[in-house]
Coordinates of N, CA and C in Angstrom, one line a residue:
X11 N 0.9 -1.2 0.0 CA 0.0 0.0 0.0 C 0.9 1.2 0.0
X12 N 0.7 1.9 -0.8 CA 0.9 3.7 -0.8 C 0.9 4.7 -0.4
X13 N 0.8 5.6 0.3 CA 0.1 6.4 0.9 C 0.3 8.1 0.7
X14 N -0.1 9.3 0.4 CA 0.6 10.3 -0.3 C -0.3 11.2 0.6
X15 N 0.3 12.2 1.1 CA -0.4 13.2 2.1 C -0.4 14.7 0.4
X16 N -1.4 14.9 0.4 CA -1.7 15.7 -0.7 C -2.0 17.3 -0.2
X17 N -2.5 17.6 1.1 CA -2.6 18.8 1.6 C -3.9 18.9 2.6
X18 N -4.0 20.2 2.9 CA -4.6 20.8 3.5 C -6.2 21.4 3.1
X19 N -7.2 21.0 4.0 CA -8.7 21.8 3.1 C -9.4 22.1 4.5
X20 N -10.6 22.7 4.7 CA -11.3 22.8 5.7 C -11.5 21.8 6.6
X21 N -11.6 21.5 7.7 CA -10.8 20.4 8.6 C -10.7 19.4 8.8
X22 N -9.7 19.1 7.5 CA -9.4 17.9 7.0 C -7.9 17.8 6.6
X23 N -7.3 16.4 6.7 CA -6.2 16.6 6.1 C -6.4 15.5 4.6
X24 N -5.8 16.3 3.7 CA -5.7 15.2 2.5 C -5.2 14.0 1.8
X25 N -5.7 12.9 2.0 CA -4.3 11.6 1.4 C -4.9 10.8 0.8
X26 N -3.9 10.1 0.0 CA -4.3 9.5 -1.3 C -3.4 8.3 -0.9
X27 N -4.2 7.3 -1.0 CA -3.9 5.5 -1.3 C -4.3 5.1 -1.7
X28 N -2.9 4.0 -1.9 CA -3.1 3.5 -3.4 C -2.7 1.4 -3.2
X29 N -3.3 0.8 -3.2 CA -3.3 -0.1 -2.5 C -3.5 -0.8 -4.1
X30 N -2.6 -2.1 -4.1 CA -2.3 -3.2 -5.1 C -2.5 -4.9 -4.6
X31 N -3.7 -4.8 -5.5 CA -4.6 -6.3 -5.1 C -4.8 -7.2 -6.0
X32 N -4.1 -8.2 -6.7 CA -3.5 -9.3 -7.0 C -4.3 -10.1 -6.8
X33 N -5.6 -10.1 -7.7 CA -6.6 -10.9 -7.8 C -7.8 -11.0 -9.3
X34 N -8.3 -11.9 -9.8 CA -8.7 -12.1 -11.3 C -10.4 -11.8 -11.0
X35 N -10.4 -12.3 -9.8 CA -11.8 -11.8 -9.1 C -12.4 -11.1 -8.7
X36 N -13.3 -10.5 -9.0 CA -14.0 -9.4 -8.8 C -14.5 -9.2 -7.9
X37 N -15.6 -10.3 -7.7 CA -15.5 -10.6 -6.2 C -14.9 -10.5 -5.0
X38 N -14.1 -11.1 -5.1 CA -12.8 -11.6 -4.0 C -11.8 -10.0 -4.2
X39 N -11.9 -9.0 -5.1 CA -11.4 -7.6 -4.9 C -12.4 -7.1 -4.4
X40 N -13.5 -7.1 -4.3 CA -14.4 -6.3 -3.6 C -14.0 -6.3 -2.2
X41 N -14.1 -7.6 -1.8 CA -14.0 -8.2 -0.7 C -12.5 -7.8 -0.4
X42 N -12.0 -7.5 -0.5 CA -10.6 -6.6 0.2 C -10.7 -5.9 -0.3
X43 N -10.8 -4.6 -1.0 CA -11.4 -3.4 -0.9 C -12.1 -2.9 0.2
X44 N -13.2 -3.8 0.9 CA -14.1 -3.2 1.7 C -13.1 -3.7 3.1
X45 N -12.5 -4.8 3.0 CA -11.7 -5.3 4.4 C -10.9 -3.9 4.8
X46 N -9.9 -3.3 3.6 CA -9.2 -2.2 3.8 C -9.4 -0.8 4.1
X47 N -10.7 -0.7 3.5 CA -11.3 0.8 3.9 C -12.0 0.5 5.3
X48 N -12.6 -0.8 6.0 CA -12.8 -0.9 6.8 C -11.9 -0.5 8.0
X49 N -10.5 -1.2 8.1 CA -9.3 -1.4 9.0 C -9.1 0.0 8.8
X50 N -8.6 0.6 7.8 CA -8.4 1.8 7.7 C -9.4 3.1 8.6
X51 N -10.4 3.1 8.5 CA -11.6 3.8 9.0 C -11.6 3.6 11.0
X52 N -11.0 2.1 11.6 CA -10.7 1.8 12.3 C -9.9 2.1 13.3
X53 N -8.8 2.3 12.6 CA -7.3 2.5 12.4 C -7.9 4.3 13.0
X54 N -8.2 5.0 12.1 CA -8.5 6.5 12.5 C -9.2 6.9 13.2
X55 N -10.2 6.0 13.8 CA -11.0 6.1 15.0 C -10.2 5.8 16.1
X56 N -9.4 4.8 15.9 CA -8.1 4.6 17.7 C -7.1 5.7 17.5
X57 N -7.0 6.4 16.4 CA -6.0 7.5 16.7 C -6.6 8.6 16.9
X58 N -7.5 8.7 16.9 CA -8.0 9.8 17.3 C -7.9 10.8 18.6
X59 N -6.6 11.9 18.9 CA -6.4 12.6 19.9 C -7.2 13.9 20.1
X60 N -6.7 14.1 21.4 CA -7.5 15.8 21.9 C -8.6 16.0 22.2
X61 N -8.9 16.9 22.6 CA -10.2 17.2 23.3 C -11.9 16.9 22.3
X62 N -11.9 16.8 21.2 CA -12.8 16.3 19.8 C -12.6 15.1 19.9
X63 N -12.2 14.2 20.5 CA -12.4 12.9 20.5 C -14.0 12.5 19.8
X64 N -14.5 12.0 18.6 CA -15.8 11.5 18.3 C -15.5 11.1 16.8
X65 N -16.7 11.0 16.4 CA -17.0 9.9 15.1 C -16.4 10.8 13.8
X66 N -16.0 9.8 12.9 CA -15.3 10.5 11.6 C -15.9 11.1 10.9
X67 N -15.8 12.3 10.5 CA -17.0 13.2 9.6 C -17.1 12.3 8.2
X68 N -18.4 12.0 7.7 CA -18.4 11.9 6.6 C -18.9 12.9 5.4
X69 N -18.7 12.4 4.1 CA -19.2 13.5 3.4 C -20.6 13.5 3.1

């Protein structure tokens, strides 16, 4: 996996990943696609520091 910090926007920080999945199946890419944005989404909810400790803004 990749990962490229792209910048700064209203309070957010910007980044771009890029993740390589080695599979014929479409299926079976979905299915880790969703495993990774899951862990990921995860992953940013336990790092979450400071006094705003809460849920990830969506769009």
């Amino acid at each position: 996996m990749r990962a490229r910090f792209l910048g700064f926007r209203d309070q957010a920080l910007t980044l771009e990943l890029r993740a390589y999945i080695r599979t014929t199946s479409y299926t079976e890419f979905l299915a880790i696609q969703e495993d990774i944005m899951l862990r990921l989404m995860q992953a940013i909810q336990q790092a979450s520091t400071g006094s705003r400790k809460g849920p990830i803004a969506r769009p």
